[in-house]
CSV table of C-alpha atoms and ligand atoms in Angstrom, one decimal:
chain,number,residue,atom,x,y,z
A,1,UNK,CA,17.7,56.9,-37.7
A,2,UNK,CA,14.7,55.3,-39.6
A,3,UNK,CA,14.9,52.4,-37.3
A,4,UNK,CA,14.8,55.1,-34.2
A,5,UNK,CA,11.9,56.2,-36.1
A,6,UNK,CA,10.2,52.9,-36.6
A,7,UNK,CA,10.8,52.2,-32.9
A,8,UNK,CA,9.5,55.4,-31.7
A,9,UNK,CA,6.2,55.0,-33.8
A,10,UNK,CA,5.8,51.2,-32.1
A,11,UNK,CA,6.2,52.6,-28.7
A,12,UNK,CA,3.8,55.5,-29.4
A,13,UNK,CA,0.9,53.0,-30.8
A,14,UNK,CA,2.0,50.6,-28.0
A,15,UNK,CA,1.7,52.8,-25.4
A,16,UNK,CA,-1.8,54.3,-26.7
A,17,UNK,CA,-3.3,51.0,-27.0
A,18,UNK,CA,-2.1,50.2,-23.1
A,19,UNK,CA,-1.6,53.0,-21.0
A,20,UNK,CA,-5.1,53.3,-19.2
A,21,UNK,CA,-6.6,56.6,-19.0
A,22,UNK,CA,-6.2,57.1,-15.6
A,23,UNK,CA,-2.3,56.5,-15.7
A,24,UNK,CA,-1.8,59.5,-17.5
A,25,UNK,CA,-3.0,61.7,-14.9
A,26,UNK,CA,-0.2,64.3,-13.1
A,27,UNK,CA,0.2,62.0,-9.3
A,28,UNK,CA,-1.4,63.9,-6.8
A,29,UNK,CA,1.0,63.0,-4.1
A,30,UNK,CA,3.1,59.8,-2.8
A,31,UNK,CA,0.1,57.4,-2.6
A,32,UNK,CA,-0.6,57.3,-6.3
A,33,UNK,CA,3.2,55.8,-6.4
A,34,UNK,CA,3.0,52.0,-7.2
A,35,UNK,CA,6.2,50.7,-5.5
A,36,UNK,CA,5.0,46.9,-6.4
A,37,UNK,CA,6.2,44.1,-3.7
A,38,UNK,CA,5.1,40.9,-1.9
A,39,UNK,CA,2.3,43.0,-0.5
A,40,UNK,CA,2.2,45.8,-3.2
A,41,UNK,CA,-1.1,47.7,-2.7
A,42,UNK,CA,-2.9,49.0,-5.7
A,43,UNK,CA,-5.0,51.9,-5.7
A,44,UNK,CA,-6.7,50.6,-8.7
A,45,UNK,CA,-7.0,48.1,-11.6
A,46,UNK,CA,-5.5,50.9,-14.2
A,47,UNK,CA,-2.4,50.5,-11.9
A,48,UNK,CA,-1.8,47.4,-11.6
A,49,UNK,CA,-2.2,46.7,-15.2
A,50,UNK,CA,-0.1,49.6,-16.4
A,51,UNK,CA,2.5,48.1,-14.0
A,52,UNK,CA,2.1,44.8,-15.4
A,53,UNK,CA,2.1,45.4,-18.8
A,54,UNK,CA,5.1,47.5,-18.4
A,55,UNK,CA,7.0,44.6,-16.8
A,56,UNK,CA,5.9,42.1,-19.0
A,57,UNK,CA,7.8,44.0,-22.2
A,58,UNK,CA,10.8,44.8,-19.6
A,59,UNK,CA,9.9,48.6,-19.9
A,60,UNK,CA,9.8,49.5,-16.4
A,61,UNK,CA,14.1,48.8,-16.7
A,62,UNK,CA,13.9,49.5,-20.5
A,63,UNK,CA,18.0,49.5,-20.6
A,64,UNK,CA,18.6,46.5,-18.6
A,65,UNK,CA,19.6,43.2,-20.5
A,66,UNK,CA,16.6,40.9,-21.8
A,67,UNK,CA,18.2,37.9,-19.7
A,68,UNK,CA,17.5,39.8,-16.6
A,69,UNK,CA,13.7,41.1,-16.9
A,70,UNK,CA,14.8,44.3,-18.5
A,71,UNK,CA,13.9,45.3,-22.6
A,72,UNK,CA,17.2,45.2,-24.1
A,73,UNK,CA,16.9,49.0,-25.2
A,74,UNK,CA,19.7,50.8,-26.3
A,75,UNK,CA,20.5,54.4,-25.1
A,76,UNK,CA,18.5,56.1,-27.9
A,77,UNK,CA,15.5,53.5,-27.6
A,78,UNK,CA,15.3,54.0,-23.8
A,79,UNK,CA,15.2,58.3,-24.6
A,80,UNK,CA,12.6,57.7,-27.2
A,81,UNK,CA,10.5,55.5,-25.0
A,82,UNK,CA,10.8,58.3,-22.3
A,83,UNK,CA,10.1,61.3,-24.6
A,84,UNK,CA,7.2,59.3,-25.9
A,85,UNK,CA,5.7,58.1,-22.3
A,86,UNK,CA,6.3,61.9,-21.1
A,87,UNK,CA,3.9,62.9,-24.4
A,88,UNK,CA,1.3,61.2,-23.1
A,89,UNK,CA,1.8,61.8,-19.3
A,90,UNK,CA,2.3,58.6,-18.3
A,91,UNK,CA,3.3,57.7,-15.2
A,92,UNK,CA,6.4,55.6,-14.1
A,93,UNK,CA,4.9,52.2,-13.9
A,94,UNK,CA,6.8,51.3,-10.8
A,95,UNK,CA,8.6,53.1,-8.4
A,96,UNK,CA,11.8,51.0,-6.9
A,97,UNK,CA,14.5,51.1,-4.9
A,98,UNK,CA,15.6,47.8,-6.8
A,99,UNK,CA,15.0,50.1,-10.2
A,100,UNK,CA,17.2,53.5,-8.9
A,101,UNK,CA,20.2,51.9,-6.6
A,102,UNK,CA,20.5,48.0,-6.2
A,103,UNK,CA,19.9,46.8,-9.5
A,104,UNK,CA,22.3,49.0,-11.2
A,105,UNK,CA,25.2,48.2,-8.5
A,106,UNK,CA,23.7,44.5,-9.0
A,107,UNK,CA,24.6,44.5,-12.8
A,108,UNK,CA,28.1,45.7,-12.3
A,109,UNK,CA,29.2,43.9,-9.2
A,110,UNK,CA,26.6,41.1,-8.9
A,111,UNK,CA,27.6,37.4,-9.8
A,112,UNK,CA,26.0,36.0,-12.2
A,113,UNK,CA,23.7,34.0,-10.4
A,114,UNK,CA,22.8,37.2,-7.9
A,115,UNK,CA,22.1,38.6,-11.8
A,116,UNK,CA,19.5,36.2,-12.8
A,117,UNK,CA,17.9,35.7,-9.3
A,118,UNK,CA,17.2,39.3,-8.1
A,119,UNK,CA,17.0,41.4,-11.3
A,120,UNK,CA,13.9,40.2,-12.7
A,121,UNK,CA,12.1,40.2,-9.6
A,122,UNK,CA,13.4,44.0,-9.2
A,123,UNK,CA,12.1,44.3,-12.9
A,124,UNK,CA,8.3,42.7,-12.2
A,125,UNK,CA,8.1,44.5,-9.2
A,126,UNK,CA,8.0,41.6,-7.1
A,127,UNK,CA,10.4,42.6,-4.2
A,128,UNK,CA,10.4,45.9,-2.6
A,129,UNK,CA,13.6,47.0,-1.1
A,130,UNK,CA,14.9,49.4,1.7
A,131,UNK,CA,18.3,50.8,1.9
A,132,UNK,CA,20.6,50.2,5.2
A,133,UNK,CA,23.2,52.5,5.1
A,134,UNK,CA,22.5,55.1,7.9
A,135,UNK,CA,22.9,54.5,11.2
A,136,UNK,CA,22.8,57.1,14.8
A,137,UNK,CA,26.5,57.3,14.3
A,138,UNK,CA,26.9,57.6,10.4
A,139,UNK,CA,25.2,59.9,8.2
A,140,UNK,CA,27.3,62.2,6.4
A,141,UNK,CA,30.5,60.0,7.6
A,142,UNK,CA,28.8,57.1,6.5
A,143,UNK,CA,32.1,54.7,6.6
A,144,UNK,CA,31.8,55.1,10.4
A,145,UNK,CA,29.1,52.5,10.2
A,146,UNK,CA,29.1,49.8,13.1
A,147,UNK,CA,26.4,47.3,12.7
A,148,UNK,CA,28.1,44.4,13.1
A,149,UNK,CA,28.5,41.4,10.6
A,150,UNK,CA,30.3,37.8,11.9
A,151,UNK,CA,31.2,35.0,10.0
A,152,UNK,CA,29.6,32.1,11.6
A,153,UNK,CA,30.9,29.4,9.0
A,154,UNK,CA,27.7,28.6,7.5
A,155,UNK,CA,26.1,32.0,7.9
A,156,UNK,CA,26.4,35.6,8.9
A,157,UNK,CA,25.3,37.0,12.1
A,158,UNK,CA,24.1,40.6,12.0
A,159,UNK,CA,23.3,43.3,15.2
A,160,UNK,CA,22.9,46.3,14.9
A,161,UNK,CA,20.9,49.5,14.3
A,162,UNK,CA,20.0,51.6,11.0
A,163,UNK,CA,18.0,54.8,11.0
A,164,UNK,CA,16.1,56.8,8.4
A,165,UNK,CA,15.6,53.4,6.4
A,166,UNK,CA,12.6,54.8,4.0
A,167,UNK,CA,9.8,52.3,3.7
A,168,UNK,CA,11.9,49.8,6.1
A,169,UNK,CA,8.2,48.9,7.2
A,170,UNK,CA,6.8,48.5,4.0
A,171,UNK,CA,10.1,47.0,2.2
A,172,UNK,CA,10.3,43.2,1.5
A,173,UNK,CA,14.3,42.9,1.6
A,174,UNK,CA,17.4,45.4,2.5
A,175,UNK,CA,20.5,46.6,0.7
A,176,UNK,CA,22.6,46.8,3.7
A,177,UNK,CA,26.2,48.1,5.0
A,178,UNK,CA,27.8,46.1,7.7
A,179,UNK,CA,31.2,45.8,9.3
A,180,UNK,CA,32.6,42.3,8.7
A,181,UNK,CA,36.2,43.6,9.6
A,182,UNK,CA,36.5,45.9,13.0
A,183,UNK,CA,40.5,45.9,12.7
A,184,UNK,CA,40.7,47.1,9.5
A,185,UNK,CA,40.5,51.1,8.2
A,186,UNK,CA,37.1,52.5,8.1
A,187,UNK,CA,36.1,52.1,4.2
A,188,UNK,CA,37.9,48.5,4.2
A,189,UNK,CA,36.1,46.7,6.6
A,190,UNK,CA,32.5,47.3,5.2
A,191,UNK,CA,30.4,44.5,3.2
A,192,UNK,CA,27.2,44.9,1.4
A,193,UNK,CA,24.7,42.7,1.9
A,194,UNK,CA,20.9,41.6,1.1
A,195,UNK,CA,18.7,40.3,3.5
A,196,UNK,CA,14.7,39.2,3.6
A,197,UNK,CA,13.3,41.3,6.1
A,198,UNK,CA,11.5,39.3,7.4
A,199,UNK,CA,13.8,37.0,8.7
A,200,UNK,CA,13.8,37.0,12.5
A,201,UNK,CA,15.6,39.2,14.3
A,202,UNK,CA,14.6,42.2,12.3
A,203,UNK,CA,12.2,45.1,13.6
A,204,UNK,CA,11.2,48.3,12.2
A,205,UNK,CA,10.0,51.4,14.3
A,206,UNK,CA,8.7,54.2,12.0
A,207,UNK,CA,9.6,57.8,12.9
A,208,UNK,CA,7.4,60.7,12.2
A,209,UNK,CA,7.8,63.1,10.0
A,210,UNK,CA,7.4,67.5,10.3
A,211,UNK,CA,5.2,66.5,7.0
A,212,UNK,CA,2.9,64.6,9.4
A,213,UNK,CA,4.0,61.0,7.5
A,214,UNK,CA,6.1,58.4,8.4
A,215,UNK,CA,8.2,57.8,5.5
A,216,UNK,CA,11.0,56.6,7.1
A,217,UNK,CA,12.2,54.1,10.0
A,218,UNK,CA,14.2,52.7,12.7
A,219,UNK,CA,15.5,49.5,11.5
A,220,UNK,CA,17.2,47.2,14.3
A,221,UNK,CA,19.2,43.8,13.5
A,222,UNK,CA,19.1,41.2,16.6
A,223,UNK,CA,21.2,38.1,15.2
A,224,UNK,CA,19.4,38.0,12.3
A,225,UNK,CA,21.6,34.8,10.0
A,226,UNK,CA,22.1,35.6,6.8
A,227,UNK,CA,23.3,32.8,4.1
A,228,UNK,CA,26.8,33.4,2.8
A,229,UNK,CA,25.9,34.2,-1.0
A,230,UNK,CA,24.3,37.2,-0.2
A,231,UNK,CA,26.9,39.4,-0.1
A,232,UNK,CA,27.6,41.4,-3.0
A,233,UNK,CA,30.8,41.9,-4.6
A,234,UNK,CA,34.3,41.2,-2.4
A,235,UNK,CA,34.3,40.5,1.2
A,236,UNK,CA,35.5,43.6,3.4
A,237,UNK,CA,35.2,45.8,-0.4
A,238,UNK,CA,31.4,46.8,0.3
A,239,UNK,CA,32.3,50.3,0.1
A,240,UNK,CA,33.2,50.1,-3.5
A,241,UNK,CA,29.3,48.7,-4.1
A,242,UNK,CA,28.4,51.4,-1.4
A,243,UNK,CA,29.9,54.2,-3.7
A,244,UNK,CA,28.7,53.3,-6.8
A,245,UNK,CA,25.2,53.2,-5.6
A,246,UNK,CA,25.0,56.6,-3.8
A,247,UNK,CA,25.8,57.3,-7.0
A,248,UNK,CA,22.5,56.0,-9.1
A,249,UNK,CA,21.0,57.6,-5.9
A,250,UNK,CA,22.2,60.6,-6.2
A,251,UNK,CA,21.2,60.6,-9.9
A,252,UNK,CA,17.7,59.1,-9.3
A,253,UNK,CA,17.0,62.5,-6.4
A,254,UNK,CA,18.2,64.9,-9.1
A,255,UNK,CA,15.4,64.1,-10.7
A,256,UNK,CA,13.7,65.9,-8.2
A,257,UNK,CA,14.8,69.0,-10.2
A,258,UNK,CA,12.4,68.6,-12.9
A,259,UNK,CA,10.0,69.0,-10.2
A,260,UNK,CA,7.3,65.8,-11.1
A,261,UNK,CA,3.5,66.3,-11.5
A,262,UNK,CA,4.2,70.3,-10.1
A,263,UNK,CA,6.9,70.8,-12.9
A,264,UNK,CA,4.1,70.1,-16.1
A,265,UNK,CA,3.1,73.9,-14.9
A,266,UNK,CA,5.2,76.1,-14.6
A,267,UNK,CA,5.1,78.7,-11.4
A,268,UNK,CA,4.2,81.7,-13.6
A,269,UNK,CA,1.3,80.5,-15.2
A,270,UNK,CA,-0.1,78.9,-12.2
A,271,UNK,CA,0.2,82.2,-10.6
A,272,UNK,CA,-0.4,84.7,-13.3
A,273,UNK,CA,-3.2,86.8,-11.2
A,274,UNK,CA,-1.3,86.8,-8.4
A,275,UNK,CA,2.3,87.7,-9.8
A,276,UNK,CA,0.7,90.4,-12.1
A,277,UNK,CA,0.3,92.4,-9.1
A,278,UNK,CA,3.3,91.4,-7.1
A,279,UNK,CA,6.8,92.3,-9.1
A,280,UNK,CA,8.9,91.1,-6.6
A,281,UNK,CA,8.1,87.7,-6.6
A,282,UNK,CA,7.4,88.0,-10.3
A,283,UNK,CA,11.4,88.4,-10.8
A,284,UNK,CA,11.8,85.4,-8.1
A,285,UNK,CA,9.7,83.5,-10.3
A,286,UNK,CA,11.0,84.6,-13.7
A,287,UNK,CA,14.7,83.8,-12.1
A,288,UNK,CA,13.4,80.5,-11.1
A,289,UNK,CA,12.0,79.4,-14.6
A,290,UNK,CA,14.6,80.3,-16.4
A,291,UNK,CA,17.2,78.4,-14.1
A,292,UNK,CA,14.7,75.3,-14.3
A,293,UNK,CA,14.8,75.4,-17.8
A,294,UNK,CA,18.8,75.4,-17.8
A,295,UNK,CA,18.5,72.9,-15.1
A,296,UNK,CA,16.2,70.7,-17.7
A,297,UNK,CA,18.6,70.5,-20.1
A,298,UNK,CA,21.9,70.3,-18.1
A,299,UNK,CA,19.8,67.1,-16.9
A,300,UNK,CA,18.9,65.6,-20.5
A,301,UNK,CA,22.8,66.1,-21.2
A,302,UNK,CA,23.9,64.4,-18.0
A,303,UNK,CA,21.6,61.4,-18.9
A,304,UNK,CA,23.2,60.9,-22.8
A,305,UNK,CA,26.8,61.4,-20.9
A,306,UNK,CA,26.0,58.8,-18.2
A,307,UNK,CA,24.5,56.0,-20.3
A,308,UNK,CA,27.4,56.7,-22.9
A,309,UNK,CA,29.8,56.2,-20.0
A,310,UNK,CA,30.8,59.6,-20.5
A,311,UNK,CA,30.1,61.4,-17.0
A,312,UNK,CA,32.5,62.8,-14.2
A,313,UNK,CA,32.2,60.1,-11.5
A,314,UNK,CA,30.9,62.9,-9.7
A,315,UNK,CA,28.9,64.3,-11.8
A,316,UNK,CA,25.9,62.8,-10.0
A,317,UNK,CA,26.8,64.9,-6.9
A,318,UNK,CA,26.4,67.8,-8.7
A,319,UNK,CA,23.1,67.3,-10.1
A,320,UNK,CA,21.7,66.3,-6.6
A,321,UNK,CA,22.8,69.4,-5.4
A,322,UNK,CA,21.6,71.5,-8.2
A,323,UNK,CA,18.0,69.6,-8.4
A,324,UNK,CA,17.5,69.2,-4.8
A,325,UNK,CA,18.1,73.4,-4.3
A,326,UNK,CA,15.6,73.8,-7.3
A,327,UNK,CA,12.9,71.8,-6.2
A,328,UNK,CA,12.8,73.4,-2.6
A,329,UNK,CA,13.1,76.9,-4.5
A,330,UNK,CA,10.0,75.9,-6.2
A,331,UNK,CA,7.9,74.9,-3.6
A,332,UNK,CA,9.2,78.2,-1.5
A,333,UNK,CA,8.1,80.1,-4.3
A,334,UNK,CA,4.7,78.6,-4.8
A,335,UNK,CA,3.6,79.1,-1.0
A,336,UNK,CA,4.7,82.8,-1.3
A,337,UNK,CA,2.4,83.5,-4.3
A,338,UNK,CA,-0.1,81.1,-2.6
A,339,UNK,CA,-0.5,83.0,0.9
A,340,UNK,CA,-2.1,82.1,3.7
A,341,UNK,CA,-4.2,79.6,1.3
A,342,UNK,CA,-1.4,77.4,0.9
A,343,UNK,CA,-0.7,76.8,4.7
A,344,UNK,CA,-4.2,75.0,4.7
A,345,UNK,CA,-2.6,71.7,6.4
A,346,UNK,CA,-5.0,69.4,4.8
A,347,UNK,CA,-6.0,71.6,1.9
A,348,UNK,CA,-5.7,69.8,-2.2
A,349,UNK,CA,-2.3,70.6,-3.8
A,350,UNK,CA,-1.3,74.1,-4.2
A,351,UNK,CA,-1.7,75.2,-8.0
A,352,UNK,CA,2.0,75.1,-9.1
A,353,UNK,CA,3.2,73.0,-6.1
A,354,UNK,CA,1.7,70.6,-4.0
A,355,UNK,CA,0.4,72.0,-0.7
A,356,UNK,CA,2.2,72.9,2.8
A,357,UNK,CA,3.0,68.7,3.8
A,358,UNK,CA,5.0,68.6,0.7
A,359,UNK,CA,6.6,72.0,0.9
A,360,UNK,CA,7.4,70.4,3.9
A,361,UNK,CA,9.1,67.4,2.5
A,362,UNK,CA,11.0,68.7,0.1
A,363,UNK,CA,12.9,70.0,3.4
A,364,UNK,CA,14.5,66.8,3.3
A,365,UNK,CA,15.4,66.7,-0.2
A,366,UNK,CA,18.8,68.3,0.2
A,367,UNK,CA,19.6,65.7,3.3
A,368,UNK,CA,18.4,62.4,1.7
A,369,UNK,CA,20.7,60.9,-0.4
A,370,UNK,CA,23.6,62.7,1.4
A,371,UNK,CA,23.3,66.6,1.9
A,372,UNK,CA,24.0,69.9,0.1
A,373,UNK,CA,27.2,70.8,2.3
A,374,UNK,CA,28.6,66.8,1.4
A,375,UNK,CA,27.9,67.2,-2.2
A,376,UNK,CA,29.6,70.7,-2.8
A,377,UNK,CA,32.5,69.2,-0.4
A,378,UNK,CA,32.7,66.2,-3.2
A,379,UNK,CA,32.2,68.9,-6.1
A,380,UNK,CA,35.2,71.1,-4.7
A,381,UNK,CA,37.5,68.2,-4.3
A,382,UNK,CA,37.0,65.9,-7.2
A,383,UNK,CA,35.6,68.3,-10.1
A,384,UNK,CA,36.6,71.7,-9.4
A,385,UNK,CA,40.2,69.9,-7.8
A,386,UNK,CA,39.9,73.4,-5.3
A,387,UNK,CA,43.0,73.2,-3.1
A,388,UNK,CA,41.9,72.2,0.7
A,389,UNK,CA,38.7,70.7,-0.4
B,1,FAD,C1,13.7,61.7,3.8
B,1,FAD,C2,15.0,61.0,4.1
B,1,FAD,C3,15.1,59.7,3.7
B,1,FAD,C4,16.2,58.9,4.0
B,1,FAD,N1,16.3,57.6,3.6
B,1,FAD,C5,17.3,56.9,3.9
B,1,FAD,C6,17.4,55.5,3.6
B,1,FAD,O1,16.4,55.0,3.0
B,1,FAD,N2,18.4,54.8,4.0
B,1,FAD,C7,19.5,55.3,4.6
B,1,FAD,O2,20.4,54.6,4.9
B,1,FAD,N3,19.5,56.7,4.9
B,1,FAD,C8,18.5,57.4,4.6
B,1,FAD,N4,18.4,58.8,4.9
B,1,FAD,C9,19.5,59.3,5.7
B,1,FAD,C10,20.4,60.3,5.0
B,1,FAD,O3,21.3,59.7,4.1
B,1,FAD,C11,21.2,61.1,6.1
B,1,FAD,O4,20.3,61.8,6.8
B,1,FAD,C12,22.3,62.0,5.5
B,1,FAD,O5,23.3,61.3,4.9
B,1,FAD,C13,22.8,63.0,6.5
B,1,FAD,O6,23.3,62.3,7.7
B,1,FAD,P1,22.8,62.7,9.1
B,1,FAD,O7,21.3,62.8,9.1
B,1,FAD,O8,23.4,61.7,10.1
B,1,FAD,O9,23.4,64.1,9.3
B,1,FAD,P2,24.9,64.5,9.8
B,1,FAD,O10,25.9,63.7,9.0
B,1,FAD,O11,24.9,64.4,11.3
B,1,FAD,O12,25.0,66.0,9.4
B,1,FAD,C14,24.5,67.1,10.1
B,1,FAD,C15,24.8,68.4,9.4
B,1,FAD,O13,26.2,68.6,9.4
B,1,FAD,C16,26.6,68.8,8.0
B,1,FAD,N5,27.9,68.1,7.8
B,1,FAD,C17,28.3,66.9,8.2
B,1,FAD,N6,29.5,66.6,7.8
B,1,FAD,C18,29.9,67.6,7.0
B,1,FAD,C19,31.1,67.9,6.3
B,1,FAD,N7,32.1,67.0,6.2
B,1,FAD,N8,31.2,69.1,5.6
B,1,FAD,C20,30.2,70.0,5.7
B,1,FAD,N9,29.0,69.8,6.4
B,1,FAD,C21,28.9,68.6,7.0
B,1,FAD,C22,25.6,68.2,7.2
B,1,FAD,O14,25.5,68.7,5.9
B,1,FAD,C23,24.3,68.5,8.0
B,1,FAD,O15,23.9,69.8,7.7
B,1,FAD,C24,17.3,59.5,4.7
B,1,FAD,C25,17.2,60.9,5.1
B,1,FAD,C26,16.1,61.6,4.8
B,1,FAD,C27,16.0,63.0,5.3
């Protein structure tokens, strides 16, 4: 406990002397992200040096081993180094793909040598990635995948399409599912593999969004050759890798739940005036706080049981679902009790939520990732064991 306490008092001086002013500022949407890469883009100096600086202790993966660019933290040291970066406001130093999904899958079915050559970059926020995994034909049946992956002796040869690949544009290399076996069963013929995107043969083709962005992409594959160690894990057992990652992902959108910069204020202060004279909405409101709270800590528990290797496999589907409902409540919530105002397309955030584009996006939330109906159909049948499901 004393050394918890010594730690924590280290990280708190630390992190005064080197978070800059401006990086402990609420984000006022997706462009004060810093998602690093070969051509990250900095909005300003106070970014990239809280980035850097970040990396350079191995606190922007503060739980992965030292050996691969991560701090060496243990559970406890990682919570305090959160509680005390959440004191101050600070902002997560790097967003990352590599952080949420590939790294973790990485460290459990990566060889060693996939270990030590993509981790650290993940960790300095040198590559950006993208995740292949849907394609037209598989979403919610994602096994049904059919881009296709031959052995060509001294390399791989990949066609096919993807769709919905966030950032595919803006990414430096893909996590990908491809079909190296045709014959087999659905779920056994699947491989993961990593790929520069810029190698030829792959093209990007961003779609639009109802928000008005383009977050999101077409991805196409014309024999694009891939060298043969950049598969991860077994040949034809991809899924395995696939599964485990969806789900880190799942865990990551949860967070979504806590509800970012917009959940610092809570609804029913933002909105005093306006609830005062509205009781409806104030129970809507007072409903909706009380399940965030309950939502807050059934997340801080879910953490200490996953890093202690004590969660429900699919106890990540549950939190997705839970957090993904919440935040969309919230932003439904804070365009009622902002009106008319809040449809302003290019207006500043909302007060307790952040304006109609993202009241917009968090449309998606309950899709991405795999959707609501999926995650209470993997709820029913693995936790709640329901018979049918
Ligand atoms: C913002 C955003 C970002 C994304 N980013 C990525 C990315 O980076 N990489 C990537 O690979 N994919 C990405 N996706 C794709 C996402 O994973 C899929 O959209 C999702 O899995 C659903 O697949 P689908 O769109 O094909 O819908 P479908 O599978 O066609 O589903 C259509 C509807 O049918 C319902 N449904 C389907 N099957 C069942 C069932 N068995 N039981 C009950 N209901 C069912 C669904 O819930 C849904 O309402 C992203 C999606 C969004 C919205």
């Amino acid at each position: 406990m004393d050394e918890l306490q010594t730690f924590r008092s280290e990280v708190r001086a630390w992190l005064e002397a080197n978070c800059p002013p401006e990086m402990r500022q609420p984000m006022r949407d997706e462009s004060d992200a810093c998602w690093g890469g070969r051509n990250a883009v900095f909005k300003n100096d106070a970014q990239k040096a809280w980035m850097e600086r970040m990396a350079e202790r191995g606190w922007t993966v503060p739980d992965w081993p030292k050996d691969y660019g991560g701090g060496g933290l243990s559970p406890a040291e990682t919570k305090a180094l959160r509680q005390e970066m959440a004191r101050i406001g600070a902002r997560n130093p790097l967003m990352s793909f590599g952080i949420s999904m590939l790294g973790p899958a990485l460290l459990k079915y990566g060889t060693e040598a996939q270990k030590r050559h993509y981790l650290p970059q993940i960790a300095r926020g040198e590559i950006r990635w993208c995740q292949g995994y849907s394609e037209p034909g598989a979403g919610s049946d994602l096994a049904s995948l059919q881009t296709k992956c031959e052995d060509k002796g001294d390399h791989w040869l990949v066609n096919g399409q993807k769709v919905w690949t966030s950032y595919a544009d803006k990414a430096d290399w893909i996590f990908c599912l491809v079909r190296t076996d045709p014959q087999a069963p659905k779920h056994k013929g699947i491989s993961f593999l990593l790929f520069d995107m810029a190698t030829p043969g792959v093209s990007t083709k961003p779609i639009l969004l109802i928000s008005g962005n383009s977050p999101f992409c077409e991805t196409f594959f014309d024999d694009v050759k891939v060298p043969k160690e950049q598969v991860v894990g077994e040949i034809n057992k991809g899924w395995d890798v696939a599964k485990y990652l969806l789900g880190h992902e799942r865990e990551m959108i949860s967070g979504m739940g806590l509800g970012g910069a917009a959940g610092a204020v809570s609804l029913g202060e933002a909105y005093r005036d306006v609830l005062e004279g509205d009781p409806l909405l104030r129970a809507d409101v007072a409903r909706f706080e009380v399940e965030s709270l309950a939502f807050r800590a059934m997340s801080e528990r879910f953490i200490d049981e996953l890093k202690a290797g004590l969660a429900h496999p699919a106890q990540p589907s549950m939190m997705k679902y839970a957090g993904t409902e919440l935040n969309k409540r919230r932003h439904e919530l804070a365009m009622a009790a902002g009106g008319s105002n809040a449809l302003e397309w290019e207006s500043e955030r909302s007060r307790g939520g952040k304006g109609a584009r993202e009241w917009l996006r968090t449309k998606a939330n309950s899709i991405e990732g795999g959707t609501s109906e999926i995650q209470l159909g993997i709820v029913a049948k693995r936790i709640l064991d329901l018979p049918g499901a």
